PDB file of C-alpha atoms in Angstrom:
ATOM      1  CA  MET A   1       0.000   0.000   0.000  1.00 91.00           C
ATOM      2  CA  LYS A   2       1.371   3.420  -0.968  1.00 95.00           C
ATOM      3  CA  ALA A   3       1.949   5.844   1.915  1.00 95.00           C
ATOM      4  CA  LEU A   4       3.825   9.098   2.399  1.00 97.00           C
ATOM      5  CA  ALA A   5       6.508   9.446   5.054  1.00 97.00           C
ATOM      6  CA  LEU A   6       7.473  12.931   6.141  1.00 97.00           C
ATOM      7  CA  ASN A   7      10.815  13.651   7.810  1.00 97.00           C
ATOM      8  CA  PRO A   8      10.827  17.199   9.228  1.00 97.00           C
ATOM      9  CA  GLN A   9      14.585  17.128   9.920  1.00 96.00           C
ATOM     10  CA  THR A  10      15.423  16.737   6.238  1.00 97.00           C
ATOM     11  CA  GLN A  11      12.129  18.271   5.070  1.00 97.00           C
ATOM     12  CA  GLU A  12      11.690  15.303   2.748  1.00 97.00           C
ATOM     13  CA  ILE A  13       8.488  13.559   1.779  1.00 97.00           C
ATOM     14  CA  SER A  14       9.035   9.982   0.646  1.00 97.00           C
ATOM     15  CA  GLU A  15       6.605   7.733  -1.113  1.00 96.00           C
ATOM     16  CA  ILE A  16       6.874   4.342   0.551  1.00 95.00           C
ATOM     17  CA  ASP A  17       5.190   1.011   0.084  1.00 93.00           C
ATOM     18  CA  ILE A  18       3.957  -0.585   3.284  1.00 90.00           C
ATOM     19  CA  GLU A  19       2.060  -3.718   4.105  1.00 86.00           C
ATOM     20  CA  MET A  20      -0.671  -2.837   6.580  1.00 81.00           C
ATOM     21  CA  LYS A  21      -0.706  -5.198   9.512  1.00 81.00           C
ATOM     22  CA  ALA A  22      -1.797  -4.735  13.104  1.00 79.00           C
ATOM     23  CA  ASN A  23       1.642  -3.420  14.106  1.00 83.00           C
ATOM     24  CA  THR A  24       2.759  -1.548  10.967  1.00 84.00           C
ATOM     25  CA  VAL A  25       2.303   1.963  12.346  1.00 88.00           C
ATOM     26  CA  TYR A  26       3.864   1.078  15.690  1.00 83.00           C
ATOM     27  CA  THR A  27       6.850  -0.452  13.912  1.00 89.00           C
ATOM     28  CA  PHE A  28       7.260   2.646  11.697  1.00 90.00           C
ATOM     29  CA  PHE A  29       7.665   4.853  14.778  1.00 91.00           C
ATOM     30  CA  SER A  30       9.250   2.233  17.065  1.00 89.00           C
ATOM     31  CA  SER A  31       6.602   3.247  19.586  1.00 86.00           C
ATOM     32  CA  ILE A  32       3.299   1.973  20.909  1.00 86.00           C
ATOM     33  CA  LEU A  33       2.029   5.494  21.579  1.00 92.00           C
ATOM     34  CA  ILE A  34       0.645   6.873  18.332  1.00 92.00           C
ATOM     35  CA  ASP A  35      -1.470   9.952  17.601  1.00 93.00           C
ATOM     36  CA  GLU A  36      -3.926  10.016  14.706  1.00 92.00           C
ATOM     37  CA  LEU A  37      -4.630  13.393  13.118  1.00 94.00           C
ATOM     38  CA  GLU A  38      -7.280  13.878  10.476  1.00 91.00           C
ATOM     39  CA  SER A  39      -6.518  17.363   9.197  1.00 88.00           C
ATOM     40  CA  ILE A  40      -6.214  16.293   5.546  1.00 92.00           C
ATOM     41  CA  ASN A  41      -9.522  15.316   3.959  1.00 92.00           C
ATOM     42  CA  GLU A  42      -9.823  11.545   3.415  1.00 93.00           C
ATOM     43  CA  HIS A  43      -6.413  10.953   5.033  1.00 95.00           C
ATOM     44  CA  VAL A  44      -4.915  10.143   8.405  1.00 94.00           C
ATOM     45  CA  ILE A  45      -1.622  11.486   9.699  1.00 96.00           C
ATOM     46  CA  TYR A  46       0.094   9.180  12.157  1.00 95.00           C
ATOM     47  CA  THR A  47       2.709  10.629  14.504  1.00 96.00           C
ATOM     48  CA  ASP A  48       4.676   9.399  17.504  1.00 95.00           C
ATOM     49  CA  ALA A  49       2.926  10.506  20.711  1.00 95.00           C
ATOM     50  CA  ASN A  50       6.368  10.703  22.362  1.00 95.00           C
ATOM     51  CA  ALA A  51       7.560  13.366  19.909  1.00 96.00           C
ATOM     52  CA  LEU A  52       6.880  16.248  22.326  1.00 97.00           C
ATOM     53  CA  SER A  53       8.865  14.770  25.206  1.00 96.00           C
ATOM     54  CA  GLN A  54      11.631  13.840  22.770  1.00 96.00           C
ATOM     55  CA  LYS A  55      11.678  17.446  21.511  1.00 97.00           C
ATOM     56  CA  LYS A  56      11.124  16.435  17.896  1.00 97.00           C
ATOM     57  CA  ARG A  57      10.850  19.205  15.328  1.00 97.00           C
ATOM     58  CA  ALA A  58       7.510  20.999  15.106  1.00 98.00           C
ATOM     59  CA  TYR A  59       5.903  22.076  11.834  1.00 98.00           C
ATOM     60  CA  PHE A  60       2.477  22.612  10.335  1.00 97.00           C
ATOM     61  CA  ILE A  61       0.437  20.667   7.840  1.00 97.00           C
ATOM     62  CA  GLY A  62      -2.157  23.255   6.935  1.00 94.00           C
ATOM     63  CA  GLU A  63      -2.942  24.767  10.328  1.00 93.00           C
ATOM     64  CA  GLN A  64      -2.385  21.456  12.155  1.00 96.00           C
ATOM     65  CA  LEU A  65       0.626  21.442  14.462  1.00 97.00           C
ATOM     66  CA  VAL A  66       2.619  18.241  13.948  1.00 98.00           C
ATOM     67  CA  LEU A  67       5.685  17.023  15.845  1.00 97.00           C
ATOM     68  CA  GLY A  68       8.321  14.671  14.474  1.00 97.00           C
ATOM     69  CA  ASP A  69       8.052  12.193  11.633  1.00 97.00           C
ATOM     70  CA  ALA A  70       4.655  11.580  10.089  1.00 97.00           C
ATOM     71  CA  LEU A  71       3.163   8.673   8.179  1.00 96.00           C
ATOM     72  CA  ILE A  72       0.250   9.631   5.930  1.00 96.00           C
ATOM     73  CA  LEU A  73      -2.299   7.173   4.590  1.00 95.00           C
ATOM     74  CA  GLY A  74      -5.664   7.461   2.914  1.00 94.00           C
ATOM     75  CA  ARG A  75      -8.690   6.946   5.143  1.00 92.00           C
ATOM     76  CA  PHE A  76     -12.189   5.777   4.284  1.00 88.00           C
ATOM     77  CA  ASP A  77     -14.586   5.409   7.199  1.00 85.00           C
ATOM     78  CA  PHE A  78     -12.210   3.927   9.776  1.00 82.00           C
ATOM     79  CA  ASP A  79     -10.083   1.940   7.335  1.00 86.00           C
ATOM     80  CA  ASP A  80      -6.584   2.900   6.250  1.00 87.00           C
ATOM     81  CA  MET A  81      -6.009   2.771   2.523  1.00 89.00           C
ATOM     82  CA  GLU A  82      -3.525   3.903  -0.074  1.00 94.00           C
ATOM     83  CA  VAL A  83      -2.621   7.573   0.162  1.00 96.00           C
ATOM     84  CA  LYS A  84      -4.443   9.793  -2.350  1.00 95.00           C
ATOM     85  CA  ILE A  85      -2.755  13.157  -1.949  1.00 96.00           C
ATOM     86  CA  PRO A  86       0.249  13.566  -4.245  1.00 95.00           C
ATOM     87  CA  LYS A  87       3.458  14.431  -2.409  1.00 93.00           C
ATOM     88  CA  GLU A  88       3.769  17.654  -4.435  1.00 95.00           C
ATOM     89  CA  GLU A  89       0.360  18.777  -3.161  1.00 96.00           C
ATOM     90  CA  LEU A  90       1.232  17.739   0.391  1.00 96.00           C
ATOM     91  CA  SER A  91       4.444  19.766   0.231  1.00 97.00           C
ATOM     92  CA  THR A  92       2.407  22.922  -0.488  1.00 96.00           C
ATOM     93  CA  LEU A  93       0.493  22.372   2.782  1.00 97.00           C
ATOM     94  CA  ILE A  94       3.624  22.094   4.936  1.00 97.00           C
ATOM     95  CA  SER A  95       5.277  24.986   6.742  1.00 97.00           C
ATOM     96  CA  TYR A  96       8.426  24.470   8.783  1.00 97.00           C
ATOM     97  CA  GLU A  97       8.278  28.006  10.192  1.00 97.00           C
ATOM     98  CA  VAL A  98       7.244  27.780  13.834  1.00 97.00           C
ATOM     99  CA  ASN A  99       7.094  31.097  15.671  1.00 97.00           C
ATOM    100  CA  ASP A 100       8.575  31.961  19.079  1.00 97.00           C
ATOM    101  CA  PHE A 101       5.319  31.436  20.963  1.00 98.00           C
ATOM    102  CA  TYR A 102       4.988  27.845  19.776  1.00 98.00           C
ATOM    103  CA  GLN A 103       8.685  27.161  20.325  1.00 98.00           C
ATOM    104  CA  LYS A 104       8.648  28.484  23.895  1.00 98.00           C
ATOM    105  CA  VAL A 105       5.443  26.662  24.841  1.00 98.00           C
ATOM    106  CA  LEU A 106       6.540  23.374  23.270  1.00 98.00           C
ATOM    107  CA  GLU A 107       9.869  23.611  25.092  1.00 98.00           C
ATOM    108  CA  LEU A 108       8.025  24.094  28.396  1.00 98.00           C
ATOM    109  CA  LEU A 109       5.549  21.305  27.658  1.00 98.00           C
ATOM    110  CA  SER A 110       8.294  18.867  26.625  1.00 97.00           C
ATOM    111  CA  SER A 111       9.070  18.228  30.295  1.00 96.00           C
ATOM    112  CA  THR A 112       5.478  17.126  30.947  1.00 96.00           C
ATOM    113  CA  ASP A 113       3.451  14.117  29.896  1.00 93.00           C
ATOM    114  CA  ILE A 114       0.695  16.148  28.226  1.00 96.00           C
ATOM    115  CA  ASN A 115      -0.619  14.935  24.883  1.00 96.00           C
ATOM    116  CA  LEU A 116      -1.378  17.793  22.496  1.00 97.00           C
ATOM    117  CA  TYR A 117      -4.190  15.920  20.775  1.00 96.00           C
ATOM    118  CA  ARG A 118      -6.033  14.167  23.648  1.00 95.00           C
ATOM    119  CA  THR A 119      -9.438  15.764  23.977  1.00 95.00           C
ATOM    120  CA  PHE A 120     -11.116  17.217  27.036  1.00 96.00           C
ATOM    121  CA  GLU A 121     -14.417  19.046  27.407  1.00 95.00           C
ATOM    122  CA  VAL A 122     -15.241  22.649  28.145  1.00 95.00           C
ATOM    123  CA  GLU A 123     -18.670  24.179  28.394  1.00 91.00           C
ATOM    124  CA  LYS A 124     -20.158  27.029  26.409  1.00 90.00           C
ATOM    125  CA  ASN A 125     -23.791  28.076  26.746  1.00 87.00           C
ATOM    126  CA  GLY A 126     -24.588  24.773  28.454  1.00 89.00           C
ATOM    127  CA  GLU A 127     -23.092  22.762  25.601  1.00 93.00           C
ATOM    128  CA  LYS A 128     -20.047  20.532  26.065  1.00 95.00           C
ATOM    129  CA  ILE A 129     -17.333  21.062  23.466  1.00 95.00           C
ATOM    130  CA  ALA A 130     -14.385  18.698  22.916  1.00 96.00           C
ATOM    131  CA  LEU A 131     -11.053  20.508  22.529  1.00 96.00           C
ATOM    132  CA  ASN A 132      -7.382  19.637  22.904  1.00 97.00           C
ATOM    133  CA  ALA A 133      -4.133  21.320  23.934  1.00 97.00           C
ATOM    134  CA  GLU A 134      -3.174  21.858  20.299  1.00 97.00           C
ATOM    135  CA  TRP A 135      -6.343  23.977  19.852  1.00 97.00           C
ATOM    136  CA  VAL A 136      -5.438  25.980  22.963  1.00 97.00           C
ATOM    137  CA  LEU A 137      -1.962  26.708  21.583  1.00 98.00           C
ATOM    138  CA  TYR A 138      -3.440  27.710  18.212  1.00 96.00           C
ATOM    139  CA  THR A 139      -5.956  30.011  19.902  1.00 96.00           C
ATOM    140  CA  PHE A 140      -3.423  31.741  22.132  1.00 97.00           C
ATOM    141  CA  ASN A 141      -0.980  32.015  19.220  1.00 97.00           C
ATOM    142  CA  ILE A 142      -3.432  34.268  17.367  1.00 95.00           C
ATOM    143  CA  ALA A 143      -3.913  36.463  20.452  1.00 95.00           C
ATOM    144  CA  ASP A 144      -2.032  39.702  21.064  1.00 95.00           C
ATOM    145  CA  GLU A 145       1.549  39.676  22.401  1.00 97.00           C
ATOM    146  CA  ARG A 146       0.518  40.477  25.966  1.00 97.00           C
ATOM    147  CA  THR A 147      -1.867  37.519  26.054  1.00 96.00           C
ATOM    148  CA  LYS A 148       0.824  35.229  24.661  1.00 97.00           C
ATOM    149  CA  GLU A 149       3.246  36.395  27.363  1.00 98.00           C
ATOM    150  CA  TYR A 150       0.569  35.816  30.010  1.00 97.00           C
ATOM    151  CA  PHE A 151       0.009  32.263  28.737  1.00 98.00           C
ATOM    152  CA  ILE A 152       3.740  31.449  28.812  1.00 98.00           C
ATOM    153  CA  ASN A 153       4.330  33.069  32.225  1.00 98.00           C
ATOM    154  CA  GLU A 154       1.373  31.290  33.803  1.00 98.00           C
ATOM    155  CA  LEU A 155       2.452  27.972  32.263  1.00 98.00           C
ATOM    156  CA  GLN A 156       5.919  28.488  33.763  1.00 98.00           C
ATOM    157  CA  LYS A 157       4.330  29.141  37.186  1.00 98.00           C
ATOM    158  CA  VAL A 158       2.282  25.926  36.908  1.00 98.00           C
ATOM    159  CA  LEU A 159       5.414  23.964  36.030  1.00 98.00           C
ATOM    160  CA  ASN A 160       7.457  25.551  38.838  1.00 98.00           C
ATOM    161  CA  ALA A 161       4.712  24.755  41.363  1.00 98.00           C
ATOM    162  CA  GLY A 162       4.423  21.168  40.132  1.00 97.00           C
ATOM    163  CA  GLU A 163       0.722  21.677  39.400  1.00 97.00           C
ATOM    164  CA  SER A 164      -1.304  19.918  36.728  1.00 97.00           C
ATOM    165  CA  VAL A 165      -0.463  21.148  33.247  1.00 97.00           C
ATOM    166  CA  GLU A 166      -3.608  19.447  31.920  1.00 97.00           C
ATOM    167  CA  ALA A 167      -5.759  21.428  34.374  1.00 97.00           C
ATOM    168  CA  TYR A 168      -4.004  24.650  33.319  1.00 98.00           C
ATOM    169  CA  VAL A 169      -4.576  23.945  29.625  1.00 98.00           C
ATOM    170  CA  GLN A 170      -8.250  23.157  30.267  1.00 97.00           C
ATOM    171  CA  LYS A 171      -8.590  26.389  32.262  1.00 97.00           C
ATOM    172  CA  MET A 172      -7.054  28.349  29.369  1.00 97.00           C
ATOM    173  CA  ALA A 173      -9.394  26.609  26.926  1.00 96.00           C
ATOM    174  CA  GLN A 174     -12.375  27.623  29.042  1.00 95.00           C
ATOM    175  CA  LEU A 175     -11.106  31.215  29.216  1.00 93.00           C
ATOM    176  CA  ALA A 176     -10.706  31.282  25.429  1.00 93.00           C
ATOM    177  CA  MET A 177     -14.235  29.932  24.953  1.00 91.00           C
ATOM    178  CA  ASN A 178     -15.656  32.495  27.389  1.00 88.00           C
ATOM    179  CA  ALA A 179     -13.818  35.307  25.593  1.00 85.00           C
ATOM    180  CA  ALA A 180     -15.226  34.165  22.258  1.00 76.00           C
ATOM    181  CA  GLY A 181     -18.642  35.304  23.489  1.00 66.00           C
TER     182      GLY A 181
END
């Protein structure tokens, strides 16, 4: 089955042929902790869930923050299939420019066991909304400089105090939802 492998260190996209078995993705990353991202229509992006703690290179596919190597396959319903997006088209979606805010926050978070993509719920107008830490980073990244500094400084305080980073991120998500009106 044709797949695309992305190496952010070399900025290369390789077309590879893989045989999908129960352990193929885990073997690709040499890890049992895998994140599945679905930011490309009819595709799945697999990444190593340990990439943050291992300080792997961050980059964007579209507006999706991705860390470390990625394996991209087609996806129909819940089944993996041959990749459909040409590597030339994929390359136009990738940006290796990660600003200071992201770099500082990822450096701070690398010492924690937080998963950027694990969902949690916040409430808005009595409705529960599933979000993740990656959404919180995206949201605070588009805020003004003072708000970004506040986010980083408060995160540093949480880390210094040994408090729950997950609770802090959820609190910031709730604040962002409340500010959105």
